[in-house]
XYZ file of C-alpha atoms in Angstrom:
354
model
C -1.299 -14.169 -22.302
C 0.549 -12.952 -19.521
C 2.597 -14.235 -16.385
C 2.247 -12.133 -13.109
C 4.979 -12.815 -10.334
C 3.565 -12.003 -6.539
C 6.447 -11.922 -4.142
C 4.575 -13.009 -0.696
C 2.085 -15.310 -0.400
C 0.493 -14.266 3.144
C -3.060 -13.675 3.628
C -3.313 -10.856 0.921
C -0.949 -12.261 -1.827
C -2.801 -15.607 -1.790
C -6.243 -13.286 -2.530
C -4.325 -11.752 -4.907
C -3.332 -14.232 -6.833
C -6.484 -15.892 -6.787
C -8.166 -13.120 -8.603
C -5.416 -12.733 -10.783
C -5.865 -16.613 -12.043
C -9.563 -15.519 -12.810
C -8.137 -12.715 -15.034
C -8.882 -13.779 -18.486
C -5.820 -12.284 -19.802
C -3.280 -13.913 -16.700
C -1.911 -17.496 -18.430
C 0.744 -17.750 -15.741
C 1.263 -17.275 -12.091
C 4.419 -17.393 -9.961
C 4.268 -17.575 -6.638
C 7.386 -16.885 -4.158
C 8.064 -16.945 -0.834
C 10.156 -17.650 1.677
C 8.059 -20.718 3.309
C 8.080 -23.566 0.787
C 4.808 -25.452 2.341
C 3.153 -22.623 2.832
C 3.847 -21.253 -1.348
C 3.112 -24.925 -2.015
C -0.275 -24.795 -0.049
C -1.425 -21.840 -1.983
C -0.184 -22.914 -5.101
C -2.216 -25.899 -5.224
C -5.669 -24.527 -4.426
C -5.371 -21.490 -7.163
C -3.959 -24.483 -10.015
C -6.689 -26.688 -8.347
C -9.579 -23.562 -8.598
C -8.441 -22.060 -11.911
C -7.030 -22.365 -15.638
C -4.489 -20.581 -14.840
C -0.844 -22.432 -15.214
C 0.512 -21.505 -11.176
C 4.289 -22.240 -10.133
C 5.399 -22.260 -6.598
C 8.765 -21.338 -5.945
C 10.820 -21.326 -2.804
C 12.581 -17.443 -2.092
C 14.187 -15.080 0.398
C 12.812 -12.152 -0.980
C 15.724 -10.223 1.011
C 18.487 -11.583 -1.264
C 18.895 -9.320 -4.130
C 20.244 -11.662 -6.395
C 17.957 -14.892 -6.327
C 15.053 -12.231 -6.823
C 16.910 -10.994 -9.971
C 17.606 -14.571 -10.899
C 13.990 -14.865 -10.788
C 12.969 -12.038 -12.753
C 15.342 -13.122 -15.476
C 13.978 -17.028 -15.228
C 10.166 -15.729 -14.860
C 10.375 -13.014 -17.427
C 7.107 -11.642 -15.579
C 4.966 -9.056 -17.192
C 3.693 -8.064 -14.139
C 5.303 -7.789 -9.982
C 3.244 -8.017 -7.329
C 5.309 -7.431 -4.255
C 3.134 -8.309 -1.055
C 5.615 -9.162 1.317
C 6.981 -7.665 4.809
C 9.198 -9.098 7.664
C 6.119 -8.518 9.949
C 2.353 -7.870 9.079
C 1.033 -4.289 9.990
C -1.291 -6.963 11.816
C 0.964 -8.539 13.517
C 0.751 -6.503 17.018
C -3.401 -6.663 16.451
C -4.718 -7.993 20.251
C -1.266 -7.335 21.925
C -1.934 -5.168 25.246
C 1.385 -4.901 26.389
C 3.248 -1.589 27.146
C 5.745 -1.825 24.417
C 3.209 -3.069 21.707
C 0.662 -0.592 22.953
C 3.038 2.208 22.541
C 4.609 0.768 19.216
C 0.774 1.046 17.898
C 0.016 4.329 18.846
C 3.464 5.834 17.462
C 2.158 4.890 14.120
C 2.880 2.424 11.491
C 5.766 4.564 10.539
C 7.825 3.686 13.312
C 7.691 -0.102 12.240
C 9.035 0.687 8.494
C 12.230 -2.022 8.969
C 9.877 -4.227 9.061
C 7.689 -2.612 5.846
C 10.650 -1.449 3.614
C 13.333 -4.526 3.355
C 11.636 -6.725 1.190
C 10.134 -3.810 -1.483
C 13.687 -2.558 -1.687
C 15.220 -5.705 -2.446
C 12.741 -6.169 -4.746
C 13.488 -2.715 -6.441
C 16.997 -3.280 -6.100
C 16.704 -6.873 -7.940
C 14.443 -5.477 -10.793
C 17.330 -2.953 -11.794
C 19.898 -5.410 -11.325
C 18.046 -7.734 -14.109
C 17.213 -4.927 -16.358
C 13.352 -5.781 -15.436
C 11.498 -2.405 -17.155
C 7.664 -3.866 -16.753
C 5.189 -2.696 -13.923
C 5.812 -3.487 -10.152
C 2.684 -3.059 -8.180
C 3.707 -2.510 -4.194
C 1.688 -3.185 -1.119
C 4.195 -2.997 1.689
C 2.865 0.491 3.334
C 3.653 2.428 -0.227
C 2.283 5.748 0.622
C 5.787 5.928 2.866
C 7.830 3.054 1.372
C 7.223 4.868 -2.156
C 8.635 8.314 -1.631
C 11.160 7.032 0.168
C 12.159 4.040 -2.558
C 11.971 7.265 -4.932
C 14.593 8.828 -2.975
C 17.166 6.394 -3.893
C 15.722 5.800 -8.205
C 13.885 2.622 -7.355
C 9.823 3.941 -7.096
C 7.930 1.092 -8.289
C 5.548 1.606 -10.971
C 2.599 2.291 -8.065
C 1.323 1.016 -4.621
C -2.283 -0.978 -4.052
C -4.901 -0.652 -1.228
C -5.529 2.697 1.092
C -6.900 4.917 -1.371
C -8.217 2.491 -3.902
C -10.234 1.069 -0.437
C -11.637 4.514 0.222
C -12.738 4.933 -3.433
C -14.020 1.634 -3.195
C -16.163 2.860 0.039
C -17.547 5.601 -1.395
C -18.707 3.671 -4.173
C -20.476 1.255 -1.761
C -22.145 4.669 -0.137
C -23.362 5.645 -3.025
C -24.845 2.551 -4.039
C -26.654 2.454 -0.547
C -27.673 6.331 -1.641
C -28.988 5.572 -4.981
C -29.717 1.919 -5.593
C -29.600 0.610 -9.290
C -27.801 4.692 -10.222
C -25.130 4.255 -12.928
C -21.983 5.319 -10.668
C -20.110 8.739 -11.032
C -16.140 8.835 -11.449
C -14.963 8.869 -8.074
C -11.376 10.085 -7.362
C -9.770 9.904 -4.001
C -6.718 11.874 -2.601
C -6.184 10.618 0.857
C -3.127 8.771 3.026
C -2.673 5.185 4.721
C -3.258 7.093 8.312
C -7.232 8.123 6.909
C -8.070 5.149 6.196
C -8.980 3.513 9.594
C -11.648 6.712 10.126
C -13.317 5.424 6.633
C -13.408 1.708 7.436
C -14.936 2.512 10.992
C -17.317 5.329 9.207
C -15.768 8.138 11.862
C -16.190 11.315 10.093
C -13.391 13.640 11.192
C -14.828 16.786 13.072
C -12.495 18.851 11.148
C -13.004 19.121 7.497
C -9.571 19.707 6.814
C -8.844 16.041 8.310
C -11.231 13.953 5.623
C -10.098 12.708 2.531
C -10.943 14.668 -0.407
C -13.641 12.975 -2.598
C -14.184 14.110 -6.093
C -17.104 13.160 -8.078
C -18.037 13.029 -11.919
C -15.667 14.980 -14.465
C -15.642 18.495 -12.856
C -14.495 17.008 -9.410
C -17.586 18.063 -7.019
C -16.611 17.817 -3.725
C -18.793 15.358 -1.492
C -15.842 13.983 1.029
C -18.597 13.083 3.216
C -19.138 10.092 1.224
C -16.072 8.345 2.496
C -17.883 7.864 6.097
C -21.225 6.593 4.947
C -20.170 2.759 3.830
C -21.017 0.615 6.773
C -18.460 0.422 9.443
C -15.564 -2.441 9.786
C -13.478 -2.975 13.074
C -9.991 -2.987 12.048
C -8.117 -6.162 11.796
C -8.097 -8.939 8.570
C -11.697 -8.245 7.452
C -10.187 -5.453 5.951
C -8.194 -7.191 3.833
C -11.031 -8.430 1.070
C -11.348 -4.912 0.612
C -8.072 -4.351 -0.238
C -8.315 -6.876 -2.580
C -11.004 -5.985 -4.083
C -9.463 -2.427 -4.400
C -6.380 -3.616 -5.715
C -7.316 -6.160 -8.613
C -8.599 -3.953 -10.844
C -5.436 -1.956 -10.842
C -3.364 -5.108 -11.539
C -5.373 -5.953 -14.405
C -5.492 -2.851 -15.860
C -1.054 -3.369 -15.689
C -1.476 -6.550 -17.440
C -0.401 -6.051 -21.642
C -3.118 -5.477 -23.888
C -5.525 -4.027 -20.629
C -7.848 -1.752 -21.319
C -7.122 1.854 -19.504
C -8.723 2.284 -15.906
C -9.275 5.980 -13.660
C -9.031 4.826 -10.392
C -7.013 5.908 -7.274
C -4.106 4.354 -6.113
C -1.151 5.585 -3.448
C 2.324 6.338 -4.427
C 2.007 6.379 -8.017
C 5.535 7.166 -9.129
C 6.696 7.372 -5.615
C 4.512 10.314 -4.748
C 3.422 10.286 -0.896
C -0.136 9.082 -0.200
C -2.895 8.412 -2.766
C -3.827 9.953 -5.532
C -6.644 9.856 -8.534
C -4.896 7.969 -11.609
C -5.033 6.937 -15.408
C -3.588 3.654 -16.085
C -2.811 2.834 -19.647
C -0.759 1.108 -21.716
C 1.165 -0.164 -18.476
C 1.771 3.438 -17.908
C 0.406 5.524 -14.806
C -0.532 9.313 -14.999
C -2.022 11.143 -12.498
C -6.060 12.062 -13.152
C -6.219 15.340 -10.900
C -9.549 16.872 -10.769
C -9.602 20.386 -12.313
C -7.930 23.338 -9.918
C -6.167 20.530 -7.891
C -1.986 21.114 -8.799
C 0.022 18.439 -8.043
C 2.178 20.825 -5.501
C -1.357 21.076 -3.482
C -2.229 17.609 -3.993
C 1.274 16.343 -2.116
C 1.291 18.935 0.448
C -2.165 17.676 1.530
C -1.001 13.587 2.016
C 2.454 14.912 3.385
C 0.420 16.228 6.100
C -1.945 14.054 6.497
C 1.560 11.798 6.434
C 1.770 12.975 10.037
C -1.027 10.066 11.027
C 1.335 7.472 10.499
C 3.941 9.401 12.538
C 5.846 10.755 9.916
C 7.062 14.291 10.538
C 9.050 14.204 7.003
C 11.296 12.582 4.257
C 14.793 13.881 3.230
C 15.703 13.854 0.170
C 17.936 11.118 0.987
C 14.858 8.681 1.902
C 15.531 9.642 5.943
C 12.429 9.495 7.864
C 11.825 11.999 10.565
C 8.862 11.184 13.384
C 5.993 13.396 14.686
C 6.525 14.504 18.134
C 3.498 12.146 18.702
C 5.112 9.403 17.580
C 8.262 10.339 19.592
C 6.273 10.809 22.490
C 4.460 7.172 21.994
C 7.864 5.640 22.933
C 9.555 7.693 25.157
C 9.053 5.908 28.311
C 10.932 2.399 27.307
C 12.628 3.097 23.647
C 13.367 6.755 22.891
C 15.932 5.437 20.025
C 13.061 4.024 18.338
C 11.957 7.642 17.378
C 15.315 8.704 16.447
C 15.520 9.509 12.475
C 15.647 6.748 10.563
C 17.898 6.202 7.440
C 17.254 3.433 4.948
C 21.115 2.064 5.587
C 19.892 1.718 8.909
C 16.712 -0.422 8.678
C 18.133 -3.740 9.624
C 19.518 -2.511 13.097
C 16.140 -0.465 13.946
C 14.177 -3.582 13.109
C 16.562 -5.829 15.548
C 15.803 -3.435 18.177
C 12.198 -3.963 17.715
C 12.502 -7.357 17.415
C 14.470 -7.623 21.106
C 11.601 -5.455 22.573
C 8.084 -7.088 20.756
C 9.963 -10.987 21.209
């Protein structure tokens, strides 16, 4: 019976952890964060809804030590690190010029707020000597390559491409009612995910995600546009729940193995098709896809989010898009980023969103 620690208890780690206290092999949850009532709150109604033993605990997520302190206390078998200084939501309704032009530069331009936590996180579980899976769903198709860059890639990330595989499974069901499903294996990036949800079908093919289907990886990336469309905002979130629970189960000890597709396994960039076993990931490439063409296609797809490229050190150059976004009131914004310097980018944001 295992104990699963989720670092964040917003709007997505509370789902989380309820349908981890459903899991029949979960005996333990620990929830952290840094707002006592609001750990308390969630807390209660999971203990109150489930079997499941739950512990709220009180932490700054930021401060590498008390996490590590926690990981030694907890002894988790499983990390489920959900938290960011600000939502990707957060900006949602804002028609401002700065948040307008913050949006449109791409997520990647708001990675101080995105990469903090995860790094403490990463930084904490080496510091304790913590060698079990850490599940990440702070924007890991670019917080993973980048957490890579400095030997700290958790184990995988949850969401994005799990939530396209998980739309193409609800196309096909629409397709072929009562139909035993095919395999379905995703490779696809954060900044294609909006397209699905809404069911916009990119007018270039080389611009869709890449569905493959059944064990000799048919092509049919059509699918990924036929689910039913969803405005963006939090309704996407039971999605990503829903395409991120079987992936922590299949972490838990004693799991049985899962194929489905997650991003940054191993700190790759993007999302790929992946075996999960044993607490172990591999990745489940269709035949004639190499891993070389597999990256290539999510770095460039990368350039969605505004992401130009990743140094080897973990710096973060911008599109000329997402440069241009900001040009009129922040140029610095779009300057490249290195991780040492995340704390000072994300006080300038902070003086210009309020």
């Amino acid at each position: 019976m295992s104990t699963v620690l989720i670092i964040g208890v917003g709007d997505m780690g509370e789902r989380l952890a309820a349908g981890l206290a459903a899991e029949a092999g979960v005996r333990r949850l620990v929830l952290a964060g840094r707002s006592q009532a609001t750990v308390a709150a969630a807390a209660a109604g999971i203990a109150s809804s489930s079997d499941c033993l739950v512990e709220a605990v009180r932490l700054d997520a930021e401060r590498v030590d008390d996490v590590a302190e926690l990981l030694v206390r907890t002894a988790p078998d499983l990390v489920v690190q959900c938290a960011a200084l600000r939502s990707p939501w957060a900006l949602a309704g804002r028609e401002d010029e700065v948040a307008r032009g913050i949006i449109a530069a791409g997520l990647a331009l708001r990675l101080p707020y995105q990469l903090p936590v995860v790094l403490a996180v990463m930084r904490a579980a080496q510091l304790a000597g913590y060698s079990g899976p850490v599940a990440n769903l702070s924007f890991p198709d670019v917080t993973g390559p980048i957490l890579r860059s400095q030997g700290l890639a958790p184990t995988l990330g949850l969401g994005n491409a799990g939530m396209v595989l998980r739309r193409v499974r609800a196309a096909l069901r629409t397709a072929e009612p009562g139909a035993e499903p095919p395999l379905v294996r995703i490779l696809g990036q954060h900044a294609q995910v909006f397209d699905v949800m809404q069911a916009r079908e990119p007018a270039d093919p080389e611009d869709r995600c890449r569905v493959y289907l059944d064990e000799d990886g048919r092509r049919e990336d059509a699918l990924a546009y036929r689910a039913p469309a969803l405005e963006p905002g939090v309704r996407y979130n039971p999605v990503t729940a829903a395409a991120a629970l079987p992936v922590l189960g299949a972490l838990l000890p004693g799991a049985a193995p899962l194929r489905w597709s997650t991003p940054a396994p191993l700190g790759l960039p993007g999302g790929y098709p992946v075996r999960i076993a044993n607490g172990s990931v591999a990745l489940d490439l269709p035949p004639g896809l190499t891993v070389d063409q597999a990256v290539a296609f999510n770095e460039r797809m990368g350039r969605g989010d505004g992401v130009e490229r990743i140094d080897e050190d973990g710096t973060v150059h911008f599109t000329p898009a997402c440069r241009e976004a900001v040009a009129d009131f922040a140029p610095d914004l779009a300057e490249p980023l290195a991780v040492g310097e995340m704390a000072a980018r994300a006080a300038r944001l902070d003086a210009l969103l309020g």
